[in-house]
Structure formats: structure tokens, C-alpha cells
mmCIF file of C-alpha atoms in Angstrom:
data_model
loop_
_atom_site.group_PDB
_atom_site.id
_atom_site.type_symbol
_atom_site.label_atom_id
_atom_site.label_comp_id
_atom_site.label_asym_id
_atom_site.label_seq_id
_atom_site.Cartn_x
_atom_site.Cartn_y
_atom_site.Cartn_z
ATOM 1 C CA UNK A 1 3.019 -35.239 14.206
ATOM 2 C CA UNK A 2 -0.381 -33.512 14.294
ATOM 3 C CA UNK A 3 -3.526 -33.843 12.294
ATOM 4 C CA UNK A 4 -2.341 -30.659 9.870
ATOM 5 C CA UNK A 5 0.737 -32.641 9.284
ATOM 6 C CA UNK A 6 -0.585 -35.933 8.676
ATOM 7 C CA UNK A 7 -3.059 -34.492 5.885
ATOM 8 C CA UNK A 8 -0.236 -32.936 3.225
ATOM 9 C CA UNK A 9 -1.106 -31.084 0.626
ATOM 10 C CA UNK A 10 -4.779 -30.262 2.164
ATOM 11 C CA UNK A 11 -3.086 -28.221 4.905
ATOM 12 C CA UNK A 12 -0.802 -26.090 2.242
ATOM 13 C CA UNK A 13 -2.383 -22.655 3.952
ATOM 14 C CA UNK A 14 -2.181 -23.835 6.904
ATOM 15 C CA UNK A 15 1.075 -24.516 7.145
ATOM 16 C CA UNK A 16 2.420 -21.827 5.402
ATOM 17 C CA UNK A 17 1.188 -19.932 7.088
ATOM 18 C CA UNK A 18 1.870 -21.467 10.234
ATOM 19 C CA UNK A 19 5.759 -20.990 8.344
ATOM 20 C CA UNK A 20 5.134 -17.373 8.233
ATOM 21 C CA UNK A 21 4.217 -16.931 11.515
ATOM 22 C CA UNK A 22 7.091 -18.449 13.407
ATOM 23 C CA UNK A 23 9.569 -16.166 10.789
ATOM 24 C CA UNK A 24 7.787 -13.387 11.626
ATOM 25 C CA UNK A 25 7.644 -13.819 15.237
ATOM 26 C CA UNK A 26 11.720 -14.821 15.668
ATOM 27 C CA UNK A 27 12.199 -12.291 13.226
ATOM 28 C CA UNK A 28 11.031 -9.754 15.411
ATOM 29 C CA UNK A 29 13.052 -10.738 17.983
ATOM 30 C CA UNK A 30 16.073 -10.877 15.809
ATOM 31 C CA UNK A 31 15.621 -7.167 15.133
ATOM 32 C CA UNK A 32 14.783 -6.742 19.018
ATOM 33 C CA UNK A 33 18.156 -8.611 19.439
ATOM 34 C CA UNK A 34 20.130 -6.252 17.088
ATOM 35 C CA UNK A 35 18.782 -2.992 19.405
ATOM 36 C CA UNK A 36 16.720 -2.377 15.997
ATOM 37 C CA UNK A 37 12.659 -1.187 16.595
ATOM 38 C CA UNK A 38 11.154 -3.204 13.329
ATOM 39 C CA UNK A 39 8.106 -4.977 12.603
ATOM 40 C CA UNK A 40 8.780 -7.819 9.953
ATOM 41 C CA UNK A 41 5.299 -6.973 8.015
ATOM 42 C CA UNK A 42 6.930 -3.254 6.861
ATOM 43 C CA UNK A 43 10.099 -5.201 5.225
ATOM 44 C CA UNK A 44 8.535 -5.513 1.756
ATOM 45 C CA UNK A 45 8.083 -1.840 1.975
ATOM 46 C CA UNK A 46 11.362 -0.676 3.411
ATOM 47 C CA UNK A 47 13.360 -3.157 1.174
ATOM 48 C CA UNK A 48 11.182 -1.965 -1.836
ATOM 49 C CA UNK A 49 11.864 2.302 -1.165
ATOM 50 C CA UNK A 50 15.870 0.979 0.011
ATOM 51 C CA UNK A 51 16.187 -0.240 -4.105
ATOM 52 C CA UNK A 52 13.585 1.785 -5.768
ATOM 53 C CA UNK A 53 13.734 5.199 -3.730
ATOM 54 C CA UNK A 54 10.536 6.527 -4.876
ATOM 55 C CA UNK A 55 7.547 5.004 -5.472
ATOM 56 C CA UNK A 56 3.432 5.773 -6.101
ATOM 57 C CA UNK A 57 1.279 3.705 -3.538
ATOM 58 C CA UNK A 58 0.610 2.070 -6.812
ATOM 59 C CA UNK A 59 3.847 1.121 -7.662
ATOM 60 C CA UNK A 60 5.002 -0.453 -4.297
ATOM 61 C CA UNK A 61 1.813 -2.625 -4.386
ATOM 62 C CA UNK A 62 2.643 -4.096 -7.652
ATOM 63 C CA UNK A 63 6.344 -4.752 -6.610
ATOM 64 C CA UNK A 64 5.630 -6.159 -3.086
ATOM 65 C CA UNK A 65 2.733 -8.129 -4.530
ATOM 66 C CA UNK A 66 -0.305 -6.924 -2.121
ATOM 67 C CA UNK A 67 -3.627 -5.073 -2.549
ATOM 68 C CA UNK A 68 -3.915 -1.461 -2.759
ATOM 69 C CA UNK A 69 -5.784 -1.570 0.986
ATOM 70 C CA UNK A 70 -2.956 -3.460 2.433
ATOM 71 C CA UNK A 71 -0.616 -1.336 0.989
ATOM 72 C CA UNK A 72 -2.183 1.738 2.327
ATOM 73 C CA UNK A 73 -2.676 0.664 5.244
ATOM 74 C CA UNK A 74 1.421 -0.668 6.353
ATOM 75 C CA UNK A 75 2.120 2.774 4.619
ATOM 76 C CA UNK A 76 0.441 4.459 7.278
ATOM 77 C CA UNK A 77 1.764 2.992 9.833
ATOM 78 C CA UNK A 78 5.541 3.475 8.379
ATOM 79 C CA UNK A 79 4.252 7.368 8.048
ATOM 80 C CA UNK A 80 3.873 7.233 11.598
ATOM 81 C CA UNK A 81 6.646 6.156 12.556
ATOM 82 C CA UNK A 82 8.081 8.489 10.279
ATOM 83 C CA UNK A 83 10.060 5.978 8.233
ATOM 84 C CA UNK A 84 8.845 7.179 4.904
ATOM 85 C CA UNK A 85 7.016 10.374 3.549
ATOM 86 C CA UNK A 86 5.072 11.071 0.698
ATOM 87 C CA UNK A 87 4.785 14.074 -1.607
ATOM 88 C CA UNK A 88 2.420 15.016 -4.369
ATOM 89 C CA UNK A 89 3.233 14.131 -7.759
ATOM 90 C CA UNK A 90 3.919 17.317 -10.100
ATOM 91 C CA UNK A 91 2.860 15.570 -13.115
ATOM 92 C CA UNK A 92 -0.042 14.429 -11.586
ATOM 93 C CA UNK A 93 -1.790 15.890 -8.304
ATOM 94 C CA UNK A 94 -3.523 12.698 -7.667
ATOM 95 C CA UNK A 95 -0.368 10.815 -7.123
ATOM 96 C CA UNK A 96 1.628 10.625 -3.829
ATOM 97 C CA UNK A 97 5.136 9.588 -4.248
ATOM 98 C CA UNK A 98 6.789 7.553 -1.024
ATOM 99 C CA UNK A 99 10.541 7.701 0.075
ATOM 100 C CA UNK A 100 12.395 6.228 3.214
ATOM 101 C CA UNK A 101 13.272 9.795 5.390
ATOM 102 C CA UNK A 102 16.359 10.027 6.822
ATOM 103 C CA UNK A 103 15.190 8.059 9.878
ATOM 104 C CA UNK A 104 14.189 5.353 7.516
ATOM 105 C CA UNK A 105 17.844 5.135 5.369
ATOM 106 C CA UNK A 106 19.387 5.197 8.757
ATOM 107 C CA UNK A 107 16.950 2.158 9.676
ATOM 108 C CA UNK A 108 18.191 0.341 6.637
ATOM 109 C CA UNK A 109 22.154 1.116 7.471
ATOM 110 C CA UNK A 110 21.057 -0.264 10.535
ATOM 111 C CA UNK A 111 19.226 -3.723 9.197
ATOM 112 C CA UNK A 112 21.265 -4.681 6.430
ATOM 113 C CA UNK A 113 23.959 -6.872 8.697
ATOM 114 C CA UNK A 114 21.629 -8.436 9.818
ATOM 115 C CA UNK A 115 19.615 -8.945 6.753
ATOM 116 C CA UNK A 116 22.756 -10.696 5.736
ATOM 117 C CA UNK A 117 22.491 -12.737 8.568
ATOM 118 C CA UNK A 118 18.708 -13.638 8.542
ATOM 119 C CA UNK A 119 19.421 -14.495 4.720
ATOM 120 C CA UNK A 120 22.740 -17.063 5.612
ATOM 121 C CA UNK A 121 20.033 -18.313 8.738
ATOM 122 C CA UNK A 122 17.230 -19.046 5.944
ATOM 123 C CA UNK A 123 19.938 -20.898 3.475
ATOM 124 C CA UNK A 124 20.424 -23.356 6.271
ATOM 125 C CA UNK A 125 16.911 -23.420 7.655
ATOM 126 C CA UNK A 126 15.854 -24.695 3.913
ATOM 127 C CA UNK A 127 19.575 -26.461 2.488
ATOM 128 C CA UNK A 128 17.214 -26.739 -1.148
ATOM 129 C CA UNK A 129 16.307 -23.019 -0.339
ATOM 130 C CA UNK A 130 16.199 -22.584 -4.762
ATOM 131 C CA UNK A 131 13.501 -25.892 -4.915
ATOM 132 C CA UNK A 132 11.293 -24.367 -2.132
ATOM 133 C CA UNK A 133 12.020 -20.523 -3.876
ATOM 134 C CA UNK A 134 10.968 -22.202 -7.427
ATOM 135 C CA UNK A 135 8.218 -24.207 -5.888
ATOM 136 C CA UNK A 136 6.797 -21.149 -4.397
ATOM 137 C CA UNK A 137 7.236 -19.082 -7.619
ATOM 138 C CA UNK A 138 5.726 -21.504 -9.637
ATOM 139 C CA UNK A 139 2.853 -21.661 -7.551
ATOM 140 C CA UNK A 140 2.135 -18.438 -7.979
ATOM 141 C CA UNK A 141 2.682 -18.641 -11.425
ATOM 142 C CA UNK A 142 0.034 -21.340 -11.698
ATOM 143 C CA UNK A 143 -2.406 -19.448 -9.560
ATOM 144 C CA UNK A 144 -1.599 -15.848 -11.361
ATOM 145 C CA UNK A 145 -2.985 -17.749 -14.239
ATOM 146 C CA UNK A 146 -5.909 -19.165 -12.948
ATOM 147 C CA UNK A 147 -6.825 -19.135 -9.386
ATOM 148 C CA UNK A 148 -7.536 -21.830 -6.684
ATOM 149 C CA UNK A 149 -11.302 -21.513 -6.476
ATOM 150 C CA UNK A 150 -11.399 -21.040 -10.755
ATOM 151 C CA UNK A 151 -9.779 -24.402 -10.932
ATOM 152 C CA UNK A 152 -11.939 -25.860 -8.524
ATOM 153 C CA UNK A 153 -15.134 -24.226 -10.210
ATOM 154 C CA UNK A 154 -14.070 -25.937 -13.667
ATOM 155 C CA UNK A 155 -13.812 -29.654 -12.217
ATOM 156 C CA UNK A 156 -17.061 -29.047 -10.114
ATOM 157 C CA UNK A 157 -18.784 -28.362 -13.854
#
């Protein structure tokens, strides 16, 4: 066991982020594995225009929970690779609406077995997968309503 181990709750960032890493990293060589040319960090997006179809840049922040910067910025990339396009809003000029092009639908034809399988992989990797999903959620919850360094400002008065 190392230090970040042995100090709990301290560590939280740390090691989930340490967590997100290593998923990220064998995810990308599960999609290597499956012939498929994905990076892990443009799933929110992909999975997002798959339900939703078309989106503002607005909209997909708010549903895949990231700043308008970050947003922008894996959107670019995934315009580049010519995964999604955007189009200007009729109703409103200053809008650009996103959708997966044909390349990207074919991409998600192409993931979804082994989404499937990632998602049976992850239900064994965590056998209380709904206590770490609720734990997670309610931390955010928690933090949504007042954040870490707010909290920490309060007891410090």
C-alpha cells in the first residue's frame, strides 16, 4: 500500500483520478483491440449526439456535465476527425447545432458491442457498482450545492 492509500479520504482526487486514468488508458486499448480508432475523452460527446442527435455546444455541455471551453475544445477535435458537424441555427444565427456524420453513426454501430462489453467488465470490476454510482451522484449532489472550497471557507470563519 502506498502513502495515497494509507491517507483515505484526503487522497479522494487523487485517486479518482488515478481511477480515471487507468479506465481511460485500457479503454483505449479496448477500442484499439476491437480495430475501432477512439479516444475515451470524446465518449460523453458521441454517446450524448448517439441519444440526443442534435445538440447546441450549449446543450451538450450541460448534459455531459463540463465547461463551455472543454466542450469546445473535444468538439473540435471530433470536427476533425469528422465525427460530427455543426450547422447554424435558423432560429438563431448565433447558434451552431452538432450531429454525429455518417462516419460518426457508423463509429457508434461500430462501439456499441463493445460498449456492452466494457459495461458487463465495469459491473464486475465494482460487484456494488449502484453504491459507488450513488456515492458518486451524491457527491456531486452535495458539491452542486455548495462546493468544496465554500464548505471549507465556512468552517475556517
Amino acid at each position: 500500500m502506498n502513502i495515497i492509500d494509507e491517507i483515505g479520504i484526503l487522497a479522494l482526487s487523487t485517486r479518482l483520478q488515478r481511477l480515471s486514468e487507468q479506465l481511460r488508458k485500457d479503454g483505449a486499448l479496448v477500442y484499439k483491440s476491437y480495430d475501432i480508432d477512439f479516444e475515451p475523452k470524446w465518449f460523453p460527446v458521441i454517446y450524448t449526439l448517439h441519444i440526443k442527435e442534435m445538440l447546441s455546444v450549449v446543450e451538450i455541455a450541460g448534459e455531459i456535465g463540463y465547461s463551455h471551453p472543454s466542450t469546445i475544445s473535444l468538439l473540435k477535435e471530433l470536427e476533425k476527425e469528422k465525427i460530427i458537424s455543426s450547422k447554424k441555427d435558423k432560429l438563431d444565427e448565433r447558434k451552431r447545432l452538432i450531429v454525429l456524420t455518417p462516419k460518426g453513426k457508423e463509429l457508434v454501430v461500430k462501439m456499441q458491442p463493445v460498449w456492452s462489453v466494457m459495461k458487463n467488465t465495469l459491473n464486475e470490476i465494482s460487484d456494488n457498482q449502484n453504491n459507488l454510482l450513488k456515492a458518486i451522484e451524491e457527491a456531486e449532489q452535495k458539491l452542486a450545492n455548495q462546493g468544496f472550497f465554500q464548505r471549507i471557507s465556512e468552517l475556517k470563519s
